[in-house]
XYZ file of C-alpha atoms in Angstrom:
296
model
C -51.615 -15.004 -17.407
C -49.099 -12.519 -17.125
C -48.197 -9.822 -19.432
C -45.720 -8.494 -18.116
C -42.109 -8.752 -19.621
C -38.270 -9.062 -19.043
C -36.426 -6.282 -20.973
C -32.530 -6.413 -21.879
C -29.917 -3.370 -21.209
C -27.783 -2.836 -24.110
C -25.730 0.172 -24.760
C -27.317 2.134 -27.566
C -31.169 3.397 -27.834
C -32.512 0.554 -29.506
C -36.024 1.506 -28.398
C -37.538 1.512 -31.847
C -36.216 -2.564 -32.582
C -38.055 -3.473 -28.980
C -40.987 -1.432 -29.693
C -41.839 -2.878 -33.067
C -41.321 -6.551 -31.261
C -43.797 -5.597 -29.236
C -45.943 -4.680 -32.176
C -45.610 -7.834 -34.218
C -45.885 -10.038 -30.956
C -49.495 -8.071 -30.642
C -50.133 -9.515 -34.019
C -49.880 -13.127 -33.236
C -53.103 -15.251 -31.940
C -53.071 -18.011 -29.820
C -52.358 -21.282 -31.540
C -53.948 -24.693 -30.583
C -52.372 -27.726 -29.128
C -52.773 -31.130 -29.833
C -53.572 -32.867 -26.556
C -51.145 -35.984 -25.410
C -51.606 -37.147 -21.610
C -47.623 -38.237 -21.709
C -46.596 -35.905 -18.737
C -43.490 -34.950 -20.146
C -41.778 -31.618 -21.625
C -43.413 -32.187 -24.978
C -46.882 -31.679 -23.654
C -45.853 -28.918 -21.478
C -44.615 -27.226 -24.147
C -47.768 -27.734 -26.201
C -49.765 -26.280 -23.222
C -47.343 -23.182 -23.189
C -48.349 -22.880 -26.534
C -51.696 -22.891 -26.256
C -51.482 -20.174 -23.520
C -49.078 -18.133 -25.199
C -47.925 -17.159 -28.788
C -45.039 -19.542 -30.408
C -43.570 -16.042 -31.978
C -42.816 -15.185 -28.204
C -40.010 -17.462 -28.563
C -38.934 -16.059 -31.721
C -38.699 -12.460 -30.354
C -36.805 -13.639 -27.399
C -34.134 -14.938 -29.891
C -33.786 -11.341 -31.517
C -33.610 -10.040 -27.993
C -30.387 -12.343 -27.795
C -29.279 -11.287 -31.111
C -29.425 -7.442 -30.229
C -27.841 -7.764 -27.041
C -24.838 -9.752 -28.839
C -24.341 -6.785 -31.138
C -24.870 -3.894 -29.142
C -23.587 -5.567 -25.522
C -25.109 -3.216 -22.754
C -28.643 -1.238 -24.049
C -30.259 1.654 -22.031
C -34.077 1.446 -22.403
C -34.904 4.098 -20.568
C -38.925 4.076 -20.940
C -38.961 1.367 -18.306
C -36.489 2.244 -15.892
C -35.597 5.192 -13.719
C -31.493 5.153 -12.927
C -29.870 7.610 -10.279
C -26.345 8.015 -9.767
C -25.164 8.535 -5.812
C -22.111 9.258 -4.439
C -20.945 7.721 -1.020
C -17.739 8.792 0.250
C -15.356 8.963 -2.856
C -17.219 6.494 -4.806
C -19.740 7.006 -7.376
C -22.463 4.816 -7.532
C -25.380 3.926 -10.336
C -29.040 2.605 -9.160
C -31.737 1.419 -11.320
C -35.148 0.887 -10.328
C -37.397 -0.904 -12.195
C -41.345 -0.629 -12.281
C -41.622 -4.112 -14.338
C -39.385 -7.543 -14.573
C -35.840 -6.582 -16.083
C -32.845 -9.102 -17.396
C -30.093 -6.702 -16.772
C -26.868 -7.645 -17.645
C -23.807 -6.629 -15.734
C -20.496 -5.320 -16.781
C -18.438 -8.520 -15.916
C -21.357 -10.137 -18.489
C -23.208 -11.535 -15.372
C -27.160 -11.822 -15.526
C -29.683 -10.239 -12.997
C -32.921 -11.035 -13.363
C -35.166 -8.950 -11.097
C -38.462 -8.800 -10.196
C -40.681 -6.125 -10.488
C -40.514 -3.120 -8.428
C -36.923 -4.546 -7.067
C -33.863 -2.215 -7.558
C -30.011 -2.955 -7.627
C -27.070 -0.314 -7.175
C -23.848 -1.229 -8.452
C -20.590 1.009 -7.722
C -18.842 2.528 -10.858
C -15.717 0.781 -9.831
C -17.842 -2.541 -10.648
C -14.855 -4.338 -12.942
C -12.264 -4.086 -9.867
C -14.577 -4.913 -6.878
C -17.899 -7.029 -7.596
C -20.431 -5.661 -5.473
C -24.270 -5.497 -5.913
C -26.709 -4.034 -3.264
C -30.433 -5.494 -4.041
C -33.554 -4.420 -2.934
C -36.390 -7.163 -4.032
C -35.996 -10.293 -5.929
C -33.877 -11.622 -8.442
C -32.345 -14.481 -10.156
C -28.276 -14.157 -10.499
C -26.708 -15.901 -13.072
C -22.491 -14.477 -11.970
C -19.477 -15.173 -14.533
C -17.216 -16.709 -12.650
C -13.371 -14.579 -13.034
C -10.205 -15.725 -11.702
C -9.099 -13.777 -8.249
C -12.410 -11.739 -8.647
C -15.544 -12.250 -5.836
C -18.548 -11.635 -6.443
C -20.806 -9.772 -3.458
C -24.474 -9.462 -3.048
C -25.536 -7.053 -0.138
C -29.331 -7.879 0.711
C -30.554 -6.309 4.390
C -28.828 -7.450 6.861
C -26.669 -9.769 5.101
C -24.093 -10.795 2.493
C -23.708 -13.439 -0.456
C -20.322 -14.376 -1.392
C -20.882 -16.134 -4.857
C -18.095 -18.626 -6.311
C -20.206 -18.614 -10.236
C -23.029 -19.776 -9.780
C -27.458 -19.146 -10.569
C -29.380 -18.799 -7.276
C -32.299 -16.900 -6.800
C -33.278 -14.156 -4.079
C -36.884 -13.376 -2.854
C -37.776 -11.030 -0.232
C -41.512 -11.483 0.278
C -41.405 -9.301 3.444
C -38.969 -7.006 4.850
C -38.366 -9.330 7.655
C -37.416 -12.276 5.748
C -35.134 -13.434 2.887
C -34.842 -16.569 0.682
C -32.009 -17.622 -0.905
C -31.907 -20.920 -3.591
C -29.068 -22.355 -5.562
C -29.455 -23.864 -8.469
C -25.684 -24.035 -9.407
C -22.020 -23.610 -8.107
C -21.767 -22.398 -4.552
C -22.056 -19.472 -2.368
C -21.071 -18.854 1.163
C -23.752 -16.534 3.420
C -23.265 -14.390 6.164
C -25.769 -13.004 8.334
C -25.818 -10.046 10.905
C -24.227 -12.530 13.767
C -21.712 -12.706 10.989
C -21.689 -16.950 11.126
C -20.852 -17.930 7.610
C -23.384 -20.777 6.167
C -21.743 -22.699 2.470
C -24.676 -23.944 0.280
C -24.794 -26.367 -2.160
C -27.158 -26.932 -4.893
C -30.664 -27.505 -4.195
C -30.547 -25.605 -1.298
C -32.852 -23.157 0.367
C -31.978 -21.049 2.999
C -34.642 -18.743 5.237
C -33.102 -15.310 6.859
C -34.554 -13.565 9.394
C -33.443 -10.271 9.424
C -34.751 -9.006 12.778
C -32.908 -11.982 14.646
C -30.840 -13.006 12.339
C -31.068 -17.072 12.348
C -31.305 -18.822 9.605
C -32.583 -22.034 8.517
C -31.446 -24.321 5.904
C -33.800 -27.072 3.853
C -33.193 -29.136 0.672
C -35.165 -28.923 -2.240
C -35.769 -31.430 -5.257
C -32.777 -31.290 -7.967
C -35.066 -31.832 -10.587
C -35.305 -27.891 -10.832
C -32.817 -26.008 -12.544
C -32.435 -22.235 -13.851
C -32.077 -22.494 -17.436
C -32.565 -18.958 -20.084
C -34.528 -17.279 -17.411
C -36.530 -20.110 -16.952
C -36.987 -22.731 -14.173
C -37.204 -26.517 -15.753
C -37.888 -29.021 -13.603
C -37.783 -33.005 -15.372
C -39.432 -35.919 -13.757
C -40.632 -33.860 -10.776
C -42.682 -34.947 -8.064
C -46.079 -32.672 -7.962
C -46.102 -32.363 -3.957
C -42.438 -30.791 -4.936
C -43.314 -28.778 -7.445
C -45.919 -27.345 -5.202
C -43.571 -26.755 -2.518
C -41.660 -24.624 -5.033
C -44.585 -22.563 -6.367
C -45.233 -22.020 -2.667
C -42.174 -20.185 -1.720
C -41.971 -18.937 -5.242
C -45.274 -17.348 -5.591
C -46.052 -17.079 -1.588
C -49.236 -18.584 -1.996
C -50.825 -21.983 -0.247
C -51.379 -24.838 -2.211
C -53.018 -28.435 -0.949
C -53.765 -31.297 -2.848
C -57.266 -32.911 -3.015
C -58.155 -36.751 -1.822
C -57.187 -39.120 -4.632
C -54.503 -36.712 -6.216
C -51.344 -39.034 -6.553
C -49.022 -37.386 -4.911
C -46.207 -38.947 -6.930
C -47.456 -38.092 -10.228
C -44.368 -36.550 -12.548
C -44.136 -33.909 -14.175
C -41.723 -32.284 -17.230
C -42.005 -28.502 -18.061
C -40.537 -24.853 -17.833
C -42.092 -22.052 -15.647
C -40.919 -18.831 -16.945
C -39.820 -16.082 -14.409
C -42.373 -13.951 -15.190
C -45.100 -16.178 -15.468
C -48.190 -15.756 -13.211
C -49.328 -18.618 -10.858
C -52.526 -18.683 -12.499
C -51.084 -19.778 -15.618
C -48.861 -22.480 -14.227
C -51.742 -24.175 -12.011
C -53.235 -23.933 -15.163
C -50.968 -25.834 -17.288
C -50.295 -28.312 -14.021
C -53.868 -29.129 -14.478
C -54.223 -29.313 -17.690
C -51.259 -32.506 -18.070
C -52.363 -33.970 -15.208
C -56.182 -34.025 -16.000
C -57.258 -31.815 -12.703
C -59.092 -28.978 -11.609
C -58.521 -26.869 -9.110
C -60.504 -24.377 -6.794
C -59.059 -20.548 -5.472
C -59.482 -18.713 -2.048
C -57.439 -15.475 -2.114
C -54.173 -16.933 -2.228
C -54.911 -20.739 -1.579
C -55.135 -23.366 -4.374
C -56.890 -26.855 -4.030
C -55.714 -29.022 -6.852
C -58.283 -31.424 -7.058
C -59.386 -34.773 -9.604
């Protein structure tokens, strides 16, 4: 499982509140579930549960409280920020060791992964621009005769208010999902590409082509979580493939239309969610380095 965690910029210290959280979430032991072979959110919940502490939940909801009252929080024991300057204009870049929720000042989200950095300019308000390095989810506020611009490589995101995601498994290649809204994309032969939801689209940076593909709507972005409903499990593999850059197969006699209702958090580990796949759907599964068999 993982144990690593998303933390919140406010503006303030308020490293005391987060670091007795993290003492009373220490506290808690694992709590049972009671087991139910419906394969819907319910059980999925219950198997969260069983995996991880209910208080979890409760400490995310003070995170939410703390951020409403203080609005943009500088936690500086798990970050490093620089400021640059290029040309005239100052710029601030964080760079983050572990998984972050970092919250804009136009109120939009970023997610990132760890090790993944952003650099925003200090003229944010009046010209939207973000330059990532790594993976993130981006949840953008949408504001009248404002864009929003994410600079990634070779390429540029033009976002309309939307959640998509960005992973960079290799410096060669991006992938870009949308969950919700729109966003235009424009490569280094500078060909503009629109995407709709429950799209994925594959960048190569060295040539710069890109490829397009549709994914299953049952996945949305929700609270920094994905939640898929009624889902497919050959499509729910696909996503944990690309998510998690990892091979998965199903065994022989594994229905490959079997549903399935649940949340992945972002910073769960894959472990834990072929865990909890196998636990509602009564299967077992075998590891190779980075290649799952689900099997009956």
């Amino acid at each position: 499982m993982s144990q690593k965690n998303h933390k919140t910029e406010n503006l303030g210290n308020w490293k005391p509140f987060v670091e007795q959280l993290h003492k009373e979430w220490e506290k808690v032991g694992n709590e049972h579930v009671v087991e139910n072979h419906e394969l819907k959110e319910k059980i999925w919940k219950g198997i969260d549960r069983k995996i991880f502490s209910p208080r979890r939940y409760i400490l995310r909801a003070g995170w939410a409280v703390a951020a409403a009252l203080v609005g943009v929080m500088f936690y500086w024991g798990y970050k490093v920020s620089e400021r640059h300057v290029v040309g005239n204009l100052a710029y601030m870049e964080h760079s983050y060791a572990e998984g972050w929720m970092y919250m804009l000042p136009d109120s939009s989200t970023v997610w990132l992964e760890p090790d993944s950095k952003i650099r925003i300019s200090s003229e944010f308000l009046n010209k939207r621009e973000v330059w990532l390095t790594g993976s993130s989810v981006f949840e953008v506020k949408k504001r009248v005769n404002s864009d929003f611009k994410v600079y990634i490589n070779t390429a540029c995101i033009e976002v309309k208010g939307t959640v998509f995601s960005i992973n960079q498994p290799t410096p060669d290649t991006s992938i870009i999902a949308l969950y919700e809204g729109a966003i235009d994309f424009i490569g280094k032969n500078q060909s503009l590409i629109s995407m709709t939801p429950s799209q994925r689209l594959v960048y190569d940076v060295n040539t710069g082509s890109t490829h397009v593909e549709n994914f299953s709507g049952n996945i949305q972005w929700v609270d920094g979580n994905y939640r898929f409903t009624d889902i497919r499990i050959d499509n729910l593999m696909d996503f944990i493939r690309k998510k998690y850059r990892v091979e998965m197969e199903l065994g022989q006699g594994v229905n490959h239309g079997l549903l399935l209702t649940g949340t992945i958090r972002n910073d769960e580990s894959v472990e834990a969610v072929i865990e909890k796949i196998c636990f509602s759907s009564q299967l077992t599964y075998k590891k190779n380095d980075s290649y799952y068999l689900l099997m009956k």
